[in-house]
JSON list of C-alpha atoms in Angstrom, two decimals:
[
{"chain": "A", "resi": 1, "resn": "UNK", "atom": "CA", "xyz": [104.36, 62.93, 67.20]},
{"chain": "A", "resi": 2, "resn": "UNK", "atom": "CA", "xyz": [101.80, 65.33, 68.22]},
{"chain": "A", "resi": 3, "resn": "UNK", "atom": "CA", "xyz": [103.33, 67.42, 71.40]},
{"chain": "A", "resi": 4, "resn": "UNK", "atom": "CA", "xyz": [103.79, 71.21, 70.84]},
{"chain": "A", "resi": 5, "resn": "UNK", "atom": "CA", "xyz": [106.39, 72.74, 69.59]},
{"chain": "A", "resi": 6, "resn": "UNK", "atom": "CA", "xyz": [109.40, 73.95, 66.68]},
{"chain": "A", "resi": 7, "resn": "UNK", "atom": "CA", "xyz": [110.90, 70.15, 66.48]},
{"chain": "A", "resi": 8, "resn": "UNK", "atom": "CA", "xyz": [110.58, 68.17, 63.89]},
{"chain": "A", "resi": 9, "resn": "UNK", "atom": "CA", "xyz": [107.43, 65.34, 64.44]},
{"chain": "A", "resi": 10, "resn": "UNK", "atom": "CA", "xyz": [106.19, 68.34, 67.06]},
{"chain": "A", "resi": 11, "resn": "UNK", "atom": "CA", "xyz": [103.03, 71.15, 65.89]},
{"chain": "A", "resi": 12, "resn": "UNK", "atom": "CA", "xyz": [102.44, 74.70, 66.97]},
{"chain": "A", "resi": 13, "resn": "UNK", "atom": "CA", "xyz": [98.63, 75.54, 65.72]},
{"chain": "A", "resi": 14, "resn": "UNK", "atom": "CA", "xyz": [97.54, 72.71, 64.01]},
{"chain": "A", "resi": 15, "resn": "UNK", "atom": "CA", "xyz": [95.27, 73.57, 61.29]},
{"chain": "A", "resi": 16, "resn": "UNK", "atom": "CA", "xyz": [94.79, 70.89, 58.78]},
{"chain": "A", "resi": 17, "resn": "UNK", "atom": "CA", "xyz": [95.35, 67.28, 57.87]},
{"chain": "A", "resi": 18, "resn": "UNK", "atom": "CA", "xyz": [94.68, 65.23, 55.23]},
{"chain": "A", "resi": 19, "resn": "UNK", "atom": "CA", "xyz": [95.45, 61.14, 54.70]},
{"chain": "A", "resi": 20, "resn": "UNK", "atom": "CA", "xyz": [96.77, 59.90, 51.11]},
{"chain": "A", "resi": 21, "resn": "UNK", "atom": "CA", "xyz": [95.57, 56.77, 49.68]},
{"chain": "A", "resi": 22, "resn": "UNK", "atom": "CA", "xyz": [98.94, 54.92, 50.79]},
{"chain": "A", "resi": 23, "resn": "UNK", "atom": "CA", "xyz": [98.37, 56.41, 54.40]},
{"chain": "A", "resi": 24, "resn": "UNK", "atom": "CA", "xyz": [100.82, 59.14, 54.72]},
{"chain": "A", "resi": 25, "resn": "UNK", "atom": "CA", "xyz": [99.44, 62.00, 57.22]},
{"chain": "A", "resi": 26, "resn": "UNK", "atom": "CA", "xyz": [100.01, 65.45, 55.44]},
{"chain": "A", "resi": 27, "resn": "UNK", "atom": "CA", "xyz": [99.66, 68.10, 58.51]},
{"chain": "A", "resi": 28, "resn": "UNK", "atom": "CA", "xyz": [99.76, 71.72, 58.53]},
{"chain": "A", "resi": 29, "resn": "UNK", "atom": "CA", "xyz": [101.63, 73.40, 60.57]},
{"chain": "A", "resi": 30, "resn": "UNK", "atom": "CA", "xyz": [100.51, 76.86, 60.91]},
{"chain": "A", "resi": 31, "resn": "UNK", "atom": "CA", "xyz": [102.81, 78.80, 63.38]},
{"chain": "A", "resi": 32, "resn": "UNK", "atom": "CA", "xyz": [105.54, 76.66, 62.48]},
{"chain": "A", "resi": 33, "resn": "UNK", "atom": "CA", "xyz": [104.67, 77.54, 58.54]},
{"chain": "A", "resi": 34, "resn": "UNK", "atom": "CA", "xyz": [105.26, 73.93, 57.01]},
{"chain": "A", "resi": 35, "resn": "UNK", "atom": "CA", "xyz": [103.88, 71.09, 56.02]},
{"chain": "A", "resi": 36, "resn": "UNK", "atom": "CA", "xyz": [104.80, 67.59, 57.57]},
{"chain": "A", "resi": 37, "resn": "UNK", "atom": "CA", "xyz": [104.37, 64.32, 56.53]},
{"chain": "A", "resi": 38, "resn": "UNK", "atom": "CA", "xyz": [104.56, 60.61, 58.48]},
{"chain": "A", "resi": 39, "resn": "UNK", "atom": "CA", "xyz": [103.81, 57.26, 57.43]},
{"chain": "A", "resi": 40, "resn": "UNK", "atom": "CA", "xyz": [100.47, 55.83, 58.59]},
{"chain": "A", "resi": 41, "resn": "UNK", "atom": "CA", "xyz": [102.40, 54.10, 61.34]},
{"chain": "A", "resi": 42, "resn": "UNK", "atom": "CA", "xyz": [103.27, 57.87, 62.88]},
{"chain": "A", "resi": 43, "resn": "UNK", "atom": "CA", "xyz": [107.11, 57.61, 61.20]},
{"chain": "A", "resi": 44, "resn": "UNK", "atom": "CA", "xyz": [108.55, 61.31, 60.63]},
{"chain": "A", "resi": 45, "resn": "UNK", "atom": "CA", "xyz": [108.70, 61.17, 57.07]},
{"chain": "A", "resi": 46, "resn": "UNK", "atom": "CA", "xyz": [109.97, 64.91, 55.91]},
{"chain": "A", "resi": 47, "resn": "UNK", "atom": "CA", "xyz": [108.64, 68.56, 56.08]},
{"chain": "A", "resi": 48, "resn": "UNK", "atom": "CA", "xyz": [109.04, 71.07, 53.79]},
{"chain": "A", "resi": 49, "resn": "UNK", "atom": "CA", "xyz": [107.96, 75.39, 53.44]},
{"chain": "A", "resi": 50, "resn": "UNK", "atom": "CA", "xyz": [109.46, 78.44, 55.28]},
{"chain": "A", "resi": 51, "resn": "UNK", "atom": "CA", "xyz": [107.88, 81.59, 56.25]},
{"chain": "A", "resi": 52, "resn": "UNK", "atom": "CA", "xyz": [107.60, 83.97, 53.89]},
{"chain": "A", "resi": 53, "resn": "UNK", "atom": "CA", "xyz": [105.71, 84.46, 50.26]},
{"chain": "A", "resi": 54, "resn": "UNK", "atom": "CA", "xyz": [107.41, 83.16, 47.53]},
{"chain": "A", "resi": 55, "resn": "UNK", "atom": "CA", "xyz": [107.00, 78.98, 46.12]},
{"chain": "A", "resi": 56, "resn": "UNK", "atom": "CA", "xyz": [106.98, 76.95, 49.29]},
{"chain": "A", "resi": 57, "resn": "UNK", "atom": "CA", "xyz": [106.75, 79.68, 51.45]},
{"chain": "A", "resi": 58, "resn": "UNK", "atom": "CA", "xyz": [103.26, 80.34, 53.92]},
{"chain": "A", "resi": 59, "resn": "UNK", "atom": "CA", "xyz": [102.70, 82.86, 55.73]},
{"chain": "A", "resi": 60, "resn": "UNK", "atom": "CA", "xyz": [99.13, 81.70, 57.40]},
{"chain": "A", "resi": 61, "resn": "UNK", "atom": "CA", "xyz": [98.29, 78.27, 56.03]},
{"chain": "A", "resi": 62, "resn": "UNK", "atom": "CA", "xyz": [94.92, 77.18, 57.53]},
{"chain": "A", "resi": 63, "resn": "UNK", "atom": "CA", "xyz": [94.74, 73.45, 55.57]},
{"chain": "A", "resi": 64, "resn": "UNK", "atom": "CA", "xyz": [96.28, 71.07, 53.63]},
{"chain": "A", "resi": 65, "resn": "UNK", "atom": "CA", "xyz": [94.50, 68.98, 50.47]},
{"chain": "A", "resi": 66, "resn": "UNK", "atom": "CA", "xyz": [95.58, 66.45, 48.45]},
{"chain": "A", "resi": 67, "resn": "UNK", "atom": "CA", "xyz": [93.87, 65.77, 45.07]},
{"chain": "A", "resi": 68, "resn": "UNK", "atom": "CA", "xyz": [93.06, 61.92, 43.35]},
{"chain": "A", "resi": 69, "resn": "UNK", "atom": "CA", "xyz": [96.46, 62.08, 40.91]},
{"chain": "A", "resi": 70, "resn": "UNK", "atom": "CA", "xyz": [98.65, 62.55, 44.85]},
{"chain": "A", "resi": 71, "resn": "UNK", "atom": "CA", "xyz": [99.25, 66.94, 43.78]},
{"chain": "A", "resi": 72, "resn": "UNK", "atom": "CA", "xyz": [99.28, 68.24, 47.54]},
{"chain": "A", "resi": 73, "resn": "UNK", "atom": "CA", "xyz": [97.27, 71.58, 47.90]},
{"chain": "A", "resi": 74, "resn": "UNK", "atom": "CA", "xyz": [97.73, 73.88, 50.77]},
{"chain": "A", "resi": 75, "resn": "UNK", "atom": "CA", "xyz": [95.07, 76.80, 51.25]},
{"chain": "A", "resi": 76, "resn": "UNK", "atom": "CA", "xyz": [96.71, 79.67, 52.34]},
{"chain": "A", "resi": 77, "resn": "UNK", "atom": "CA", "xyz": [94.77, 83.00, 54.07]},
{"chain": "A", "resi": 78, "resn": "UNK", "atom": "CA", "xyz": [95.59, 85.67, 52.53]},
{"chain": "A", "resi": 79, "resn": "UNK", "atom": "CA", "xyz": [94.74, 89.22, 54.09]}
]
Protein backbone atom coordinates (compact mmCIF):
# COMPACT_ATOMS: atom_id res chain seq x y z
CA UNK A 1 0.00 0.00 0.00
CA UNK A 2 0.98 3.40 -0.91
CA UNK A 3 3.66 3.07 -3.99
CA UNK A 4 2.56 4.66 -7.34
CA UNK A 5 0.83 3.26 -9.73
CA UNK A 6 -2.53 1.39 -11.77
CA UNK A 7 -2.39 -1.85 -9.29
CA UNK A 8 -4.65 -2.52 -7.00
CA UNK A 9 -3.38 -1.31 -3.12
CA UNK A 10 -1.06 1.23 -5.48
CA UNK A 11 -2.22 5.42 -6.05
CA UNK A 12 -1.56 7.72 -8.95
CA UNK A 13 -2.48 11.45 -7.52
CA UNK A 14 -3.66 10.98 -4.29
CA UNK A 15 -6.20 13.44 -3.40
CA UNK A 16 -8.27 12.54 -0.46
CA UNK A 17 -8.75 10.22 2.47
CA UNK A 18 -11.01 9.81 4.98
CA UNK A 19 -11.08 7.06 8.15
CA UNK A 20 -14.60 5.39 9.15
CA UNK A 21 -15.46 4.84 12.64
CA UNK A 22 -14.50 0.97 12.32
CA UNK A 23 -11.08 2.12 10.73
CA UNK A 24 -11.40 1.43 7.12
CA UNK A 25 -9.16 4.01 4.98
CA UNK A 26 -11.43 5.36 2.08
CA UNK A 27 -8.71 6.94 -0.51
CA UNK A 28 -9.18 8.73 -3.63
CA UNK A 29 -7.60 7.93 -6.34
CA UNK A 30 -7.60 10.67 -8.77
CA UNK A 31 -5.68 9.63 -11.99
CA UNK A 32 -6.59 6.21 -11.41
CA UNK A 33 -10.48 7.53 -11.04
CA UNK A 34 -11.58 5.20 -8.02
CA UNK A 35 -12.03 4.95 -4.75
CA UNK A 36 -10.15 2.31 -2.52
CA UNK A 37 -10.70 1.01 0.65
CA UNK A 38 -8.31 -1.12 3.35
CA UNK A 39 -8.82 -2.18 6.74
CA UNK A 40 -7.12 -0.10 9.45
CA UNK A 41 -4.40 -2.72 9.46
CA UNK A 42 -3.47 -1.57 5.57
CA UNK A 43 -5.53 -4.94 4.14
CA UNK A 44 -6.73 -4.24 0.38
CA UNK A 45 -10.24 -4.33 1.03
CA UNK A 46 -12.02 -3.46 -2.58
CA UNK A 47 -12.18 -0.44 -5.02
CA UNK A 48 -14.81 0.58 -6.96
CA UNK A 49 -15.60 3.75 -10.01
CA UNK A 50 -14.36 3.99 -13.66
CA UNK A 51 -13.63 6.94 -15.70
CA UNK A 52 -16.24 8.48 -17.17
CA UNK A 53 -19.66 10.45 -16.01
CA UNK A 54 -22.37 8.40 -15.30
CA UNK A 55 -23.17 6.63 -11.32
CA UNK A 56 -19.78 5.51 -10.12
CA UNK A 57 -17.99 7.05 -12.69
CA UNK A 58 -15.25 10.31 -11.91
CA UNK A 59 -13.73 12.05 -14.07
CA UNK A 60 -11.53 14.45 -11.57
CA UNK A 61 -12.34 13.44 -8.01
CA UNK A 62 -10.34 15.72 -5.64
CA UNK A 63 -11.76 14.00 -2.05
CA UNK A 64 -13.54 11.50 -0.49
CA UNK A 65 -16.17 12.05 2.72
CA UNK A 66 -17.94 9.87 4.65
CA UNK A 67 -20.99 11.08 6.67
CA UNK A 68 -22.10 9.82 10.63
CA UNK A 69 -24.89 7.07 9.19
CA UNK A 70 -21.33 5.32 7.02
CA UNK A 71 -23.02 7.12 3.19
CA UNK A 72 -19.50 7.65 1.43
CA UNK A 73 -19.35 11.09 -0.45
CA UNK A 74 -16.88 11.80 -3.11
CA UNK A 75 -16.50 15.57 -4.32
CA UNK A 76 -15.98 15.62 -7.76
CA UNK A 77 -14.49 18.95 -9.90
CA UNK A 78 -16.45 19.67 -12.31
CA UNK A 79 -15.28 22.19 -15.15
Amino acid sequence: MGYQGSEIGRFRGLSGLTVAADGTVFVADMVNHRIQYFSANGAFLGTWGSQGSGDGEFNFHVDVALVPNGDVYVLEFGM
